[in-house]
Coordinates of C-alpha atoms and ligand atoms in Angstrom, one line a residue:
M532 CA 128.8 173.5 76.2
N533 CA 132.2 172.2 75.3
H534 CA 133.5 169.7 72.8
F535 CA 135.1 167.1 75.1
E536 CA 132.7 164.2 74.8
L537 CA 132.9 160.4 75.0
S538 CA 133.0 158.9 71.6
G539 CA 133.2 155.1 71.2
G540 CA 134.2 154.7 74.9
E541 CA 137.0 157.2 74.7
L542 CA 137.0 160.9 75.6
A543 CA 137.6 163.0 72.5
C544 CA 138.3 166.6 71.8
E545 CA 136.1 167.4 68.8
D546 CA 137.0 164.6 66.4
V547 CA 140.3 163.6 67.9
G548 CA 140.6 160.9 70.6
L549 CA 142.7 162.1 73.5
S550 CA 144.8 158.9 73.5
A551 CA 146.0 159.8 69.9
I552 CA 147.3 163.1 71.3
A553 CA 148.9 161.5 74.3
E554 CA 150.6 159.0 72.0
A555 CA 151.9 161.7 69.6
V556 CA 153.0 164.3 72.1
G557 CA 153.3 162.5 75.4
T558 CA 151.9 163.6 78.7
P559 CA 151.3 165.8 80.6
V560 CA 149.9 168.0 77.9
Y561 CA 147.2 170.7 77.6
V562 CA 144.7 170.2 74.9
Y563 CA 142.4 173.0 73.7
S564 CA 139.3 172.9 71.4
T565 CA 139.0 175.5 68.7
A566 CA 135.2 174.9 68.4
T567 CA 134.7 175.5 72.1
L568 CA 136.8 178.7 72.1
E569 CA 134.8 179.9 69.1
R570 CA 131.5 178.9 70.7
H571 CA 132.1 180.6 74.0
Y572 CA 133.2 183.9 72.3
T573 CA 130.3 183.8 69.9
V574 CA 127.7 183.0 72.6
L575 CA 128.8 186.0 74.6
R576 CA 129.0 188.3 71.7
D577 CA 125.6 187.3 70.3
A578 CA 124.1 187.7 73.8
L579 CA 125.4 191.2 74.2
V580 CA 124.5 192.2 70.6
S581 CA 121.0 190.8 70.8
E582 CA 120.4 192.8 74.0
G583 CA 121.1 195.9 72.0
L584 CA 124.5 196.6 73.5
G585 CA 125.8 197.9 70.2
D586 CA 129.2 196.7 68.9
P587 CA 131.0 195.8 72.1
L588 CA 134.7 195.3 72.3
I589 CA 135.3 191.8 73.8
A590 CA 138.9 191.9 74.9
F591 CA 139.9 188.4 75.8
A592 CA 141.9 188.3 79.1
V593 CA 145.2 187.0 77.8
K594 CA 146.3 186.1 81.3
S595 CA 143.8 183.2 81.3
N596 CA 145.4 181.6 78.2
S597 CA 148.2 183.4 76.4
N598 CA 149.1 180.9 73.7
V599 CA 149.4 182.8 70.5
A600 CA 147.4 180.2 68.5
V601 CA 144.6 180.5 71.0
L602 CA 144.7 184.3 70.7
R603 CA 144.7 184.1 66.9
T604 CA 141.7 181.8 67.0
L605 CA 139.7 184.4 69.0
G606 CA 141.2 187.4 67.2
R607 CA 139.9 186.1 63.9
L608 CA 136.4 186.3 65.3
G609 CA 137.0 189.9 66.2
A610 CA 138.1 189.6 69.8
G611 CA 140.4 192.1 71.2
A612 CA 142.9 191.4 74.0
D613 CA 143.0 192.5 77.7
T614 CA 146.7 192.5 78.6
V615 CA 148.7 193.2 81.7
S616 CA 152.3 193.3 80.6
E617 CA 154.5 194.0 77.6
G618 CA 154.8 190.3 77.1
E619 CA 151.0 189.9 76.8
I620 CA 150.8 192.9 74.4
R621 CA 153.5 191.3 72.3
R622 CA 151.6 188.0 72.3
A623 CA 148.4 189.8 71.2
L624 CA 150.2 191.6 68.4
A625 CA 151.9 188.4 67.3
A626 CA 148.5 186.8 67.1
G627 CA 147.4 189.6 64.7
I628 CA 145.0 191.3 67.0
P629 CA 144.8 195.0 65.9
A630 CA 146.5 197.3 68.4
E631 CA 143.3 199.4 68.8
R632 CA 141.6 196.3 70.1
I633 CA 144.2 195.8 72.9
V634 CA 143.5 197.1 76.4
F635 CA 146.5 197.4 78.8
S636 CA 145.5 196.9 82.4
G637 CA 147.5 196.2 85.6
V638 CA 148.5 198.1 88.8
G639 CA 152.2 198.4 88.1
K640 CA 152.9 199.2 84.5
T641 CA 156.5 200.3 84.1
E642 CA 157.5 203.4 82.0
A643 CA 159.1 201.1 79.5
E644 CA 155.8 199.1 79.2
I645 CA 153.7 202.3 78.8
A646 CA 156.1 203.5 76.1
F647 CA 155.9 200.2 74.3
A648 CA 152.1 200.3 74.4
L649 CA 152.1 203.9 73.1
R650 CA 154.6 203.1 70.3
N651 CA 152.5 200.3 69.2
G652 CA 149.1 202.1 69.2
V653 CA 147.5 200.1 72.0
G654 CA 143.8 201.2 72.1
E655 CA 143.3 201.9 75.8
I656 CA 145.5 202.1 78.9
N657 CA 143.5 201.3 82.0
V658 CA 145.1 203.6 84.6
E659 CA 144.8 202.2 88.1
S660 CA 146.1 205.0 90.3
E661 CA 147.0 208.7 90.4
P662 CA 150.8 208.1 90.2
E663 CA 150.3 205.8 87.3
M664 CA 148.2 208.4 85.5
H665 CA 151.0 210.9 85.9
T666 CA 153.5 208.4 84.6
A667 CA 151.4 207.7 81.5
S668 CA 151.1 211.4 80.9
A669 CA 154.9 212.0 81.3
V670 CA 155.8 209.1 79.0
A671 CA 153.3 210.2 76.4
Q672 CA 154.4 213.8 76.4
S673 CA 158.1 212.8 76.1
M674 CA 157.0 210.8 73.0
G675 CA 155.1 213.8 71.7
T676 CA 151.8 211.9 71.9
R677 CA 148.7 211.5 74.1
A678 CA 147.8 208.3 75.9
T679 CA 144.3 207.1 75.4
I680 CA 143.2 206.1 78.9
A681 CA 140.3 204.7 80.9
I682 CA 140.3 205.2 84.7
R683 CA 139.9 201.9 86.6
V684 CA 137.5 202.3 89.5
N685 CA 137.3 200.1 92.5
P686 CA 133.6 199.9 93.1
D687 CA 134.0 198.5 96.6
V688 CA 131.7 195.5 96.2
S689 CA 132.3 192.1 97.5
A690 CA 132.3 189.6 94.6
G691 CA 132.2 186.4 96.6
G692 CA 134.4 183.5 95.6
H693 CA 138.0 182.9 96.6
A694 CA 139.7 185.8 98.5
K695 CA 142.8 185.5 96.3
I696 CA 140.9 186.4 93.2
S697 CA 138.6 189.1 94.5
T698 CA 139.6 192.5 93.3
G699 CA 136.7 194.9 93.8
K700 CA 136.9 195.8 97.5
S701 CA 138.5 199.1 98.5
D702 CA 141.2 197.2 100.5
N703 CA 142.3 195.5 97.3
K704 CA 145.2 197.1 95.4
F705 CA 143.1 197.7 92.2
G706 CA 141.7 201.0 90.9
V707 CA 140.6 204.2 92.6
S708 CA 137.5 205.3 94.4
F709 CA 134.5 206.9 92.7
S710 CA 135.4 210.4 94.0
E711 CA 139.0 210.0 93.0
A712 CA 137.9 208.8 89.6
E713 CA 135.9 212.0 89.1
R714 CA 138.8 214.2 90.1
L715 CA 141.3 212.3 88.0
Y716 CA 139.1 212.2 84.9
A717 CA 138.7 216.0 85.1
Q718 CA 142.4 216.4 85.6
A719 CA 143.2 214.0 82.7
S720 CA 140.9 216.0 80.4
N721 CA 143.1 219.0 80.8
N722 CA 146.4 217.2 80.5
A723 CA 148.4 217.5 77.3
G724 CA 149.6 213.9 77.6
L725 CA 146.3 212.2 78.2
K726 CA 143.0 211.5 76.4
P727 CA 140.5 210.0 78.8
V728 CA 137.9 208.0 76.9
G729 CA 136.2 206.1 79.6
V730 CA 136.0 204.2 82.9
T731 CA 136.6 200.6 83.7
C732 CA 136.1 198.1 86.6
H733 CA 136.8 194.5 87.3
I734 CA 135.6 193.1 90.6
G735 CA 136.9 189.5 90.6
S736 CA 136.9 186.2 88.9
Q737 CA 134.8 183.1 89.0
I738 CA 131.7 185.1 90.0
T739 CA 128.7 182.9 89.8
H740 CA 126.0 185.3 90.9
L741 CA 125.0 188.4 89.0
A742 CA 124.2 190.5 92.1
P743 CA 127.7 191.8 92.9
L744 CA 128.3 192.6 89.2
E745 CA 125.0 194.4 89.0
E746 CA 125.8 196.4 92.1
A747 CA 129.1 197.5 90.6
F748 CA 127.6 198.2 87.1
V749 CA 124.9 200.4 88.6
K750 CA 127.5 202.5 90.3
M751 CA 129.6 202.6 87.1
R752 CA 126.6 203.9 85.2
S753 CA 126.1 206.7 87.7
L754 CA 129.7 207.6 87.4
V755 CA 129.4 208.0 83.7
E756 CA 126.4 210.2 84.1
R757 CA 128.1 212.3 86.7
L758 CA 131.2 212.8 84.5
R759 CA 129.0 213.7 81.6
G760 CA 127.1 216.1 83.9
E761 CA 130.4 217.9 84.5
G762 CA 130.7 218.3 80.7
L763 CA 133.4 215.6 80.3
A764 CA 133.3 213.2 77.3
V765 CA 132.9 209.5 78.2
E766 CA 132.9 207.3 75.1
R767 CA 133.6 203.9 76.6
L768 CA 132.5 201.8 79.6
D769 CA 134.7 198.8 80.2
L770 CA 132.9 196.3 82.5
G771 CA 135.9 193.9 83.0
G772 CA 135.6 190.1 83.1
G773 CA 134.8 187.8 85.9
L774 CA 131.8 185.7 84.9
G775 CA 132.2 182.2 86.4
V776 CA 132.1 178.9 84.7
P777 CA 130.7 175.5 85.9
Y778 CA 133.5 173.5 87.6
F779 CA 131.1 170.6 88.1
N780 CA 130.8 170.8 91.9
M781 CA 130.0 174.5 91.9
P782 CA 126.7 176.4 91.8
T783 CA 125.7 176.8 88.2
P784 CA 126.9 180.2 87.2
A785 CA 124.7 182.8 85.5
T786 CA 124.7 182.3 81.7
P787 CA 126.1 184.8 79.2
A788 CA 122.4 185.5 78.3
D789 CA 121.5 186.4 81.9
Y790 CA 124.7 188.5 82.1
A791 CA 123.8 190.4 78.9
A792 CA 120.2 190.9 80.0
M793 CA 121.4 192.3 83.4
I794 CA 123.7 194.7 81.6
A795 CA 121.0 195.8 79.2
R796 CA 118.7 196.4 82.2
T797 CA 121.2 198.4 84.2
M798 CA 122.5 200.4 81.2
K799 CA 119.2 201.1 79.5
G800 CA 119.4 204.4 77.6
L801 CA 123.1 204.9 78.2
D802 CA 124.8 205.7 74.9
V803 CA 128.3 204.4 75.3
Q804 CA 130.6 201.8 73.7
F805 CA 130.8 198.8 76.0
A806 CA 134.0 196.8 76.5
F807 CA 134.5 193.5 78.3
E808 CA 137.5 191.6 79.5
P809 CA 136.4 187.9 79.8
G810 CA 139.0 185.2 80.3
R811 CA 137.8 182.2 82.1
M812 CA 134.3 182.0 80.5
I813 CA 135.9 181.7 77.1
S814 CA 138.9 179.5 77.8
A815 CA 138.3 177.4 80.9
N816 CA 136.1 174.8 79.5
A817 CA 137.9 174.9 76.1
G818 CA 140.9 173.0 77.6
V819 CA 141.9 169.9 79.5
L820 CA 145.2 168.8 81.1
L821 CA 145.9 165.2 80.0
S822 CA 148.0 163.1 82.3
T823 CA 149.0 159.4 82.7
V824 CA 148.6 157.4 85.8
Q825 CA 152.0 156.2 87.0
H826 CA 150.8 153.9 89.6
I827 CA 148.2 153.4 92.3
H828 CA 149.8 153.5 95.8
E829 CA 147.6 151.8 98.4
R830 CA 148.3 152.4 102.1
P831 CA 147.6 149.5 104.5
E832 CA 144.9 151.5 106.1
G833 CA 143.1 151.7 102.8
R834 CA 143.9 155.2 101.4
K835 CA 144.5 154.9 97.6
F836 CA 146.8 157.4 95.9
V837 CA 146.6 157.8 92.2
V838 CA 150.1 159.1 91.3
L839 CA 150.1 161.0 88.0
D840 CA 152.8 162.3 85.7
A841 CA 151.2 165.8 86.0
A842 CA 151.9 167.9 89.1
M843 CA 151.2 171.2 90.8
N844 CA 153.8 172.9 88.5
D845 CA 151.6 172.0 85.5
L846 CA 148.2 172.9 87.1
I847 CA 148.5 174.9 90.3
R848 CA 144.9 175.9 90.8
P849 CA 144.0 173.1 93.3
A850 CA 147.1 173.8 95.4
M851 CA 146.7 177.5 95.2
Y852 CA 143.0 178.1 95.5
D853 CA 141.7 174.7 96.6
A854 CA 140.1 174.7 93.2
Y855 CA 138.0 171.7 92.0
H856 CA 138.7 170.2 88.6
D857 CA 136.6 167.3 87.4
I858 CA 138.9 164.4 86.6
R859 CA 137.8 162.0 83.9
P860 CA 139.5 158.8 82.8
V861 CA 139.9 159.0 79.0
K862 CA 138.7 155.4 78.7
P863 CA 136.4 155.0 81.8
R864 CA 135.9 151.5 83.1
E865 CA 132.5 150.1 84.0
G866 CA 131.8 149.1 87.5
D867 CA 131.7 150.6 91.0
P868 CA 133.7 153.8 91.6
V869 CA 136.7 153.8 93.8
T870 CA 137.6 156.5 96.3
Y871 CA 141.1 158.0 95.5
D872 CA 143.4 160.8 96.4
V873 CA 144.9 162.1 93.1
V874 CA 148.4 163.4 93.5
G875 CA 151.4 164.5 91.5
P876 CA 155.1 163.5 91.9
I877 CA 156.3 166.8 93.4
C878 CA 157.9 166.6 96.9
E879 CA 155.3 168.5 98.9
T880 CA 151.9 167.6 100.2
G881 CA 150.4 170.5 98.4
D882 CA 150.9 168.6 95.2
T883 CA 147.5 167.0 95.7
F884 CA 144.8 167.6 93.1
T885 CA 142.0 166.1 95.2
R886 CA 141.3 163.9 98.1
D887 CA 138.6 161.3 98.6
R888 CA 137.3 161.6 95.0
D889 CA 135.1 158.8 93.7
L890 CA 136.3 157.9 90.2
P891 CA 136.0 154.9 87.9
R892 CA 138.6 152.3 88.7
L893 CA 142.1 153.4 87.5
E894 CA 145.2 151.4 86.7
A895 CA 148.8 152.3 85.8
G896 CA 149.1 153.6 82.3
D897 CA 145.5 155.0 82.1
L898 CA 145.0 158.5 80.8
V899 CA 143.0 161.0 82.8
A900 CA 141.8 164.5 81.8
F901 CA 141.5 167.4 84.2
M902 CA 138.5 169.3 82.9
S903 CA 138.1 173.1 82.7
A904 CA 141.8 173.6 82.6
G905 CA 142.0 175.9 79.6
A906 CA 142.0 179.0 81.8
Y907 CA 144.8 179.8 84.3
G908 CA 146.3 176.3 83.6
A909 CA 149.3 176.4 81.2
V910 CA 149.8 180.1 81.9
M911 CA 150.5 179.4 85.6
S912 CA 152.7 176.4 85.0
S913 CA 156.4 176.4 86.0
E914 CA 159.4 174.2 86.0
Y915 CA 159.4 173.6 89.7
N916 CA 161.3 170.4 90.6
S917 CA 163.0 170.9 87.2
R918 CA 160.1 169.4 85.4
L919 CA 159.9 170.4 81.8
L920 CA 157.3 173.1 80.9
V921 CA 154.1 171.4 79.9
P922 CA 153.3 171.5 76.2
E923 CA 150.1 172.6 74.5
V924 CA 148.0 171.2 71.6
L925 CA 145.2 172.8 69.7
V926 CA 142.5 170.7 68.1
N927 CA 140.4 171.8 65.2
G928 CA 137.9 169.2 63.9
D929 CA 139.9 166.1 63.1
Q930 CA 143.2 167.9 63.1
F931 CA 145.5 168.8 65.9
A932 CA 148.8 170.7 66.2
V933 CA 151.4 171.2 68.9
I934 CA 151.2 175.0 69.7
R935 CA 153.9 174.9 72.4
P936 CA 156.3 172.0 72.2
R937 CA 157.7 170.3 75.2
P938 CA 161.2 171.7 75.7
T939 CA 164.1 169.4 76.0
Y940 CA 166.3 169.1 79.0
E941 CA 169.1 170.8 77.0
D942 CA 166.7 173.8 76.4
M943 CA 166.2 174.0 80.1
L944 CA 169.9 173.8 81.0
D945 CA 171.0 176.1 78.2
R946 CA 169.0 179.0 79.6
E947 CA 171.4 179.1 82.6
A948 CA 174.9 180.5 82.7
M949 CA 177.9 179.7 84.9
P950 CA 179.7 182.7 86.3
G951 CA 183.4 182.9 85.4
W952 CA 184.6 182.0 88.9
L953 CA 182.8 178.7 88.8
A954 CA 183.6 177.8 85.2
S955 CA 186.7 175.8 85.8
D956 CA 186.6 172.4 87.3
T957 CA 188.9 173.2 90.2
Ligands
LLP1183 N1 140.3 191.9 83.6 C1 141.2 192.1 84.7 C2 141.6 193.5 84.9 C3 141.5 191.0 85.5 O1 142.4 191.2 86.5 C4 141.1 189.7 85.2 C5 141.5 188.5 86.0 C6 140.2 189.6 84.0 C7 139.9 190.7 83.3 C8 139.7 188.2 83.6 O2 138.9 187.6 84.6 P1 138.1 186.3 84.2 O3 137.0 186.7 83.2 O4 139.0 185.3 83.7 O5 137.5 185.9 85.5 N2 144.5 182.7 88.6 C9 143.1 182.8 89.1 C10 142.3 183.8 88.4 C11 142.9 185.2 88.5 C12 142.1 186.3 87.8 C13 142.8 187.6 87.8 N3 142.2 188.6 87.0 C14 142.4 181.4 89.0 O6 143.1 180.4 88.6 O7 141.3 181.2 89.4

């Protein structure tokens, strides 16, 4: 459930009509709902707790939505943060998320990033390969400390979904095999710079069926048991993120309750602290991208293009993954739907949000909302075509606030510098 509903003929976010936000901030703009973020976090947590999975760490995947106000909203409920760069760690810390609730993942952490994580007391470094484990050890020893690590395993299961976001097959770059994990865990336990506390996996994103997750989790459980059988301490099992969300044209994904029940079943009797790294399931349906129709361009042969002020630089998922986002007029007109291609103003054909979509009739000046845009939306935006970075707004009940302002053109130009040999006019 989300809090974007029609109210008095207009799409609202909680108690704020979207046209009021468009008027105050302009478009394009991302709009997030506090109540939806809170609800999604709480539904997942309650499901896990009620299945007897103890006091799990729910480390929100910052890559899905990294705005500090969003992170703080979740942090206040007890969420941790799953991060993949120093920048994301800094965001989580700036949001007030305690360092011990921060997990540091990613296949290519630099020495400087590992040192930053250790200096700041980050709770768990998810080591993805043998060389990375040695780097973590060397950095920790040079700082006179030990790095708390989990070994990321690549369970070699096919998660389905889009190939560009599948991570759990052995030909993907992520994690080590089960046999390597056993060897590395034993090695780490005897290493002065490392404290291995657990194992972790993440097999992909937008996973709608539980079967691949279950297959991976069963294998992870056996790994924990084998490690313990070898006398190694395993305190934590981090099961990653990946649960899909409804994008309206997709098969309805498994619910958090189904997910929690499956985990309780596969992990029955295993005494371990569970950790999770959900991103999309918390943030996707908590946000929309609001845009204004510039005009309708009708070709003589009949194709009708809705040209928006939002483009692929603001929301790249359709261009990059052929992703489907529901598009809703903020004030839908009655009457027969019209078949449109919805496009942005960028100079390439890939700047097409959808083709042949039936929508209520649109006119220049109308506002439309791209639904389910709270995850992998603003975080993947850019200034391509020198378009200003898209702003973000957070709604809370009947209030809203700009949580990332639209930059000015001066801001954009001031970031660049002219080399001395080009500085003079001649
Ligand atoms: N943990 C790790 C280690 C990850 O790599 C990811 C996502 C997550 C957690 C969170 O996964 P989620 O719960 O959000 O599915 N840009 C793509 C999605 C890329 C996901 C990458 N990793 C998209 O727009 O669909």
